[in-house]
Short mmCIF file of C-alpha atoms in Angstrom, two decimals:
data_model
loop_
_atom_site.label_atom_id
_atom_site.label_comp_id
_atom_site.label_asym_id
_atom_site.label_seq_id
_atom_site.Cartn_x
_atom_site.Cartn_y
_atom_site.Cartn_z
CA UNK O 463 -13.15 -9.62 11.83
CA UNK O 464 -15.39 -12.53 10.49
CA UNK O 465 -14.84 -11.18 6.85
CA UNK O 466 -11.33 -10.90 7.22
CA UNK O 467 -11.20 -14.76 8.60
CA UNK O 468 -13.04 -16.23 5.77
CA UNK O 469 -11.19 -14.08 3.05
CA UNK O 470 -7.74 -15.72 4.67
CA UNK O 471 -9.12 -19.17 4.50
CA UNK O 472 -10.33 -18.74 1.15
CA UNK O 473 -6.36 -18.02 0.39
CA UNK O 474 -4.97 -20.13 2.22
CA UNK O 475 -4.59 -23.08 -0.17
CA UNK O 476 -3.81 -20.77 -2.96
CA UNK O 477 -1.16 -18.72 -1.49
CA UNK O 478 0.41 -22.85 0.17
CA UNK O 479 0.81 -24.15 -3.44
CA UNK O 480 2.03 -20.95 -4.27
CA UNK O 481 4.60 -20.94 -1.35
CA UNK O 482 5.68 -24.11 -2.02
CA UNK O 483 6.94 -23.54 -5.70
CA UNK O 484 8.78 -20.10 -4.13
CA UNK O 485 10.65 -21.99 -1.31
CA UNK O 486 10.62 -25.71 -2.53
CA UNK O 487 14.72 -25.13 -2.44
CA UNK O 488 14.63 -22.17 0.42
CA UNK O 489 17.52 -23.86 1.96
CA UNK O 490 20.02 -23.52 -0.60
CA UNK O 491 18.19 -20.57 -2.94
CA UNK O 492 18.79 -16.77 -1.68
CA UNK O 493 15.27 -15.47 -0.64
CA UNK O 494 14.34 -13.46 -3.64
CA UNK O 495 11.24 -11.01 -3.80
CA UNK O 496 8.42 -12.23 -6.48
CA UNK O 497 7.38 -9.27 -7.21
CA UNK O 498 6.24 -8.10 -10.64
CA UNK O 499 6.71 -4.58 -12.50
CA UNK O 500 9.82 -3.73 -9.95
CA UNK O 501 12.87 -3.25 -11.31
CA UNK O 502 15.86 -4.95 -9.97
CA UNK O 503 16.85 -1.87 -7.79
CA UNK O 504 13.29 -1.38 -6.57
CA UNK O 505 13.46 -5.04 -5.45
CA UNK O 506 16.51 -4.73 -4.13
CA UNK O 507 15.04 -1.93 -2.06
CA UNK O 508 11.88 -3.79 -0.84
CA UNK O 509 14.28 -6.54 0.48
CA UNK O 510 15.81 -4.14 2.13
CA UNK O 511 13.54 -1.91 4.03
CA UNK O 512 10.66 -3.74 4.04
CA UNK O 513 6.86 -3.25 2.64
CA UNK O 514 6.03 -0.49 4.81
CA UNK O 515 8.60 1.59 3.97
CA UNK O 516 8.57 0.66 0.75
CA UNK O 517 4.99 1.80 0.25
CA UNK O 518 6.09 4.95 2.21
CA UNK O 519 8.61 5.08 -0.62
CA UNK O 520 6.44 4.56 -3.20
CA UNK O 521 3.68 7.13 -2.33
CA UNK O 522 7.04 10.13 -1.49
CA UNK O 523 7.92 9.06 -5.19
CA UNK O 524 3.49 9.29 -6.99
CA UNK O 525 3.62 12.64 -5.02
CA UNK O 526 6.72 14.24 -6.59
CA UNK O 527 5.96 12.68 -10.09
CA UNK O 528 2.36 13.92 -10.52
CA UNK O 529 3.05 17.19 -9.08
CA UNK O 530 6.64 18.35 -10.01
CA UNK O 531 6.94 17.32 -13.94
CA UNK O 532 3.14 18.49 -14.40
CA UNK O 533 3.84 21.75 -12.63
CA UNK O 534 7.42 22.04 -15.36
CA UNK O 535 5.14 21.17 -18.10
CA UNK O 536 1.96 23.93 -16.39
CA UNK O 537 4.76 26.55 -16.29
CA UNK O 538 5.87 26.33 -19.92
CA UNK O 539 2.20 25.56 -21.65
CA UNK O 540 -0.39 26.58 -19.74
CA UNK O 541 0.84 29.94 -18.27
CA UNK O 542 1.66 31.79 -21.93
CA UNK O 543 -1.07 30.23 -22.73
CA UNK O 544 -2.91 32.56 -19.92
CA UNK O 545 -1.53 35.21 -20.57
CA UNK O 546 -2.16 35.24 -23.99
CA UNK O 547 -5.46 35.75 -23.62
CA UNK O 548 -4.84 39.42 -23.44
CA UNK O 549 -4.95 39.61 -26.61
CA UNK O 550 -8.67 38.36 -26.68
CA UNK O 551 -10.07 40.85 -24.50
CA UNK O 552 -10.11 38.87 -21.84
CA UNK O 553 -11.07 40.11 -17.86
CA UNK O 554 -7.64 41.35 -17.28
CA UNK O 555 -7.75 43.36 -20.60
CA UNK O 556 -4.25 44.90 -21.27
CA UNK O 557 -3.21 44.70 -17.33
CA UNK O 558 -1.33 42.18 -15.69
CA UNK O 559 -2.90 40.69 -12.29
CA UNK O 560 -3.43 37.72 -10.83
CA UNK O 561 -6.52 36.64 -13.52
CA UNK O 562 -3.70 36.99 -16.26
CA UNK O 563 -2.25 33.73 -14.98
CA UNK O 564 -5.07 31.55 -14.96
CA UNK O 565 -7.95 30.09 -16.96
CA UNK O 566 -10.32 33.73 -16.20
CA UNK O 567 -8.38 35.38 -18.50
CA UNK O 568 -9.71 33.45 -21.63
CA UNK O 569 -12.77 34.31 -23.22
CA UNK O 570 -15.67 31.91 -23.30
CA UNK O 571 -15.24 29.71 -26.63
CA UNK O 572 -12.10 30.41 -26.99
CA UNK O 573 -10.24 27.43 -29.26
CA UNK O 574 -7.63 28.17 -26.58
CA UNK O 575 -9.64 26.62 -23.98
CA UNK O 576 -9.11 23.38 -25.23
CA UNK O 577 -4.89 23.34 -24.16
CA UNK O 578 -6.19 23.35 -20.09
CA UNK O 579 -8.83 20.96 -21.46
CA UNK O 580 -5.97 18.29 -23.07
CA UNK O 581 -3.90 19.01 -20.27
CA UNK O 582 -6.43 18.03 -17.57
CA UNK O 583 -6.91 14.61 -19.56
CA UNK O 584 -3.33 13.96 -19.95
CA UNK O 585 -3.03 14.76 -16.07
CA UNK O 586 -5.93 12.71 -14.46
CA UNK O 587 -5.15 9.93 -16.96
CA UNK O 588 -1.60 9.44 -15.53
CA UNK O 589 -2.54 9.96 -12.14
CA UNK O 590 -5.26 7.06 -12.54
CA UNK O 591 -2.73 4.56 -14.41
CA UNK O 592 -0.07 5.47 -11.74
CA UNK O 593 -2.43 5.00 -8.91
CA UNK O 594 -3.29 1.04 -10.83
CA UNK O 595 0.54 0.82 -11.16
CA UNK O 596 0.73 1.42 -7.41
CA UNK O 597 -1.77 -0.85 -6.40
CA UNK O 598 -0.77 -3.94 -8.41
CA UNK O 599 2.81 -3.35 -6.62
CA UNK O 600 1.44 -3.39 -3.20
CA UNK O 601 -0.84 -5.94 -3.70
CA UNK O 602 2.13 -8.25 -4.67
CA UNK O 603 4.34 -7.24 -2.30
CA UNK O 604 1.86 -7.64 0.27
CA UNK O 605 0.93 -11.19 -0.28
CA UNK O 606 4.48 -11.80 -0.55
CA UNK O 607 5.49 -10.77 2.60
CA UNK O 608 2.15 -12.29 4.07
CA UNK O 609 3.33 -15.55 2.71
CA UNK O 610 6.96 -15.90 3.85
CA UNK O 611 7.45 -12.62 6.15
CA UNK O 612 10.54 -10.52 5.68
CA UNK O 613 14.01 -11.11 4.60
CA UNK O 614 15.49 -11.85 7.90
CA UNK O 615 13.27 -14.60 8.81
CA UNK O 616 12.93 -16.22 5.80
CA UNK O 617 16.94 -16.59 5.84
CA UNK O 618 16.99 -17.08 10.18
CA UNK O 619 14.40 -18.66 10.99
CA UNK O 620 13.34 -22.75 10.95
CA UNK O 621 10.83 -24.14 8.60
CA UNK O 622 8.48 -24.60 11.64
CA UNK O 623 8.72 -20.78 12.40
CA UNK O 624 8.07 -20.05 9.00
CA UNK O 625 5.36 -22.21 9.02
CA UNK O 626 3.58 -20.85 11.87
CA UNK O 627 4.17 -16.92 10.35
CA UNK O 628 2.15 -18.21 7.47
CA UNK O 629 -0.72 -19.34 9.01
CA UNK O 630 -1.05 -16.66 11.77
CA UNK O 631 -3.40 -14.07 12.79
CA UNK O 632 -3.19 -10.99 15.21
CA UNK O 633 -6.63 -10.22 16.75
CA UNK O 634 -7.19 -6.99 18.59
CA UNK O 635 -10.02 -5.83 20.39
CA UNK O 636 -11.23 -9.31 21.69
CA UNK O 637 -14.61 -9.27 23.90
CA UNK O 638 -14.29 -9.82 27.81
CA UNK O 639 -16.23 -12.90 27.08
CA UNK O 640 -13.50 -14.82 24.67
CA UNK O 641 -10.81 -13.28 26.62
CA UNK O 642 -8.87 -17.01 27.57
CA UNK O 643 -7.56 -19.20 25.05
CA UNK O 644 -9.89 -21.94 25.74
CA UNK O 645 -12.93 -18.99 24.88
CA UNK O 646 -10.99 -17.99 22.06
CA UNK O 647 -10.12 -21.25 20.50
CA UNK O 648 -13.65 -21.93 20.77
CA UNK O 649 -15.32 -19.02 18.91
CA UNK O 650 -13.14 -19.38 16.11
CA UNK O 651 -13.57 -23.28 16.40
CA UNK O 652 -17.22 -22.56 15.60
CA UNK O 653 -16.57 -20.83 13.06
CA UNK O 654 -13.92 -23.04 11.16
CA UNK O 655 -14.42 -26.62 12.14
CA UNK O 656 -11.07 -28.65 12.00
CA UNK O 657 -8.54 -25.19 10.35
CA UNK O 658 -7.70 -23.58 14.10
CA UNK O 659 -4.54 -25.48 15.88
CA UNK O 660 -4.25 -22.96 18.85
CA UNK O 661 -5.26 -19.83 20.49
CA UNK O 662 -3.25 -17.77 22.67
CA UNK O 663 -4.29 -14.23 24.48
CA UNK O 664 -1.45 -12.12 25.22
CA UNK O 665 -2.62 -10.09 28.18
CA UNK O 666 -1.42 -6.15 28.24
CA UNK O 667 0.20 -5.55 31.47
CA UNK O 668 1.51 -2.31 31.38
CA UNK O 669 -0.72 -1.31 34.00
CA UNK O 670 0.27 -3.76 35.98
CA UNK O 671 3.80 -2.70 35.52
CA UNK O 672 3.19 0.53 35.90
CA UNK O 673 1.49 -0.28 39.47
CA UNK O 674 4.63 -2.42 40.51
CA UNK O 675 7.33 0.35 39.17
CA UNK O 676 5.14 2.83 41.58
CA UNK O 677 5.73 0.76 44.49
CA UNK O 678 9.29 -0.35 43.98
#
């Protein structure tokens, strides 16, 4: 929690100058999405759904490009190239079992050896640069939507609003000790002299509710 409080305050004045060349003309300007290495139809999208979705996007679309293209590409390479190690004497001989179809069925120093070897580079090599890819996107998008919050309330919402969604943070799991707002304002008070404006606890009362539905 401490870590996470000084990381955000060592933003803070980064990601304000930062806001204020984005929204300088938010008024008049349609919220737009700076977010780099999207396409117009990807940014379109985030807009639309929103960064968890889009992420939930994102991943559904890694998954089918690492695995269904590389499978294609598996089927029409790497499975004659199996099976052609009949030829070679390898473990399944002349028969045709399960070993035919994978990597058992070449011999040992085989110059075919090297195809699963190339294609095992070429593989984990675009995984890792898609994975990168991924993560800058996120990253972006993230800050982003720390910084002015989604499309509806940058468009809905007063400056003030904005304002406070900027420089807000959600704490969970809060001792029994700091649990008031003077306690709470306090602690984090200490810990950044002259950056906290106000602390409010929001109390969970659904067992209280529950307890009062019972009776009614």
């Amino acid at each position: 929690l401490i870590n996470y409080f000084f990381a955000l305050v060592k933003r803070k004045e980064k990601l304000n100058e930062k806001l204020e060349n984005i929204r300088e003309d938010s008024e008049e300007k349609p919220f737009e999405i700076d977010t780099p290495y999207l396409s117009k139809a990807d940014k379109e999208l985030l807009r639309c759904v929103g960064v968890n979705s889009f992420c939930m996007i994102r991943f559904l679309r890694f998954g089918f490009d690492v695995t269904f293209y590389f499978s294609l590409v598996s089927l029409v390479v790497l499975l004659p190239l199996y099976i052609s190690g009949n030829t070679e004497e390898g473990i399944s001989g002349n028969r045709f079992d399960y070993f035919t179809l994978t990597i058992n069925n070449l011999r040992r120093g085989s110059p075919k050896l090297w195809g699963p070897w190339a294609f095992a580079i070429l593989f984990y090599s675009y995984v890792l640069r898609r994975l990168s890819f991924e993560w800058l996107i996120f990253h972006h998008a993230r800050l982003e939507f720390l910084a002015n919050g989604d499309f509806d309330a940058a468009q809905n919402d007063d400056l003030e609003s904005i304002h406070q969604f900027r420089n807000t943070c959600f704490v969970q799991q809060i001792p029994p000790v700091h649990r008031s707002d003077k306690d709470l304002y306090e602690f984090f008070e200490s810990l950044f002299p002259g950056q906290i404006v106000r602390a409010e606890v929001l109390l969970n009362a659904k067992l209280l509710t529950n307890i009062i539905n019972e009776r009614q």
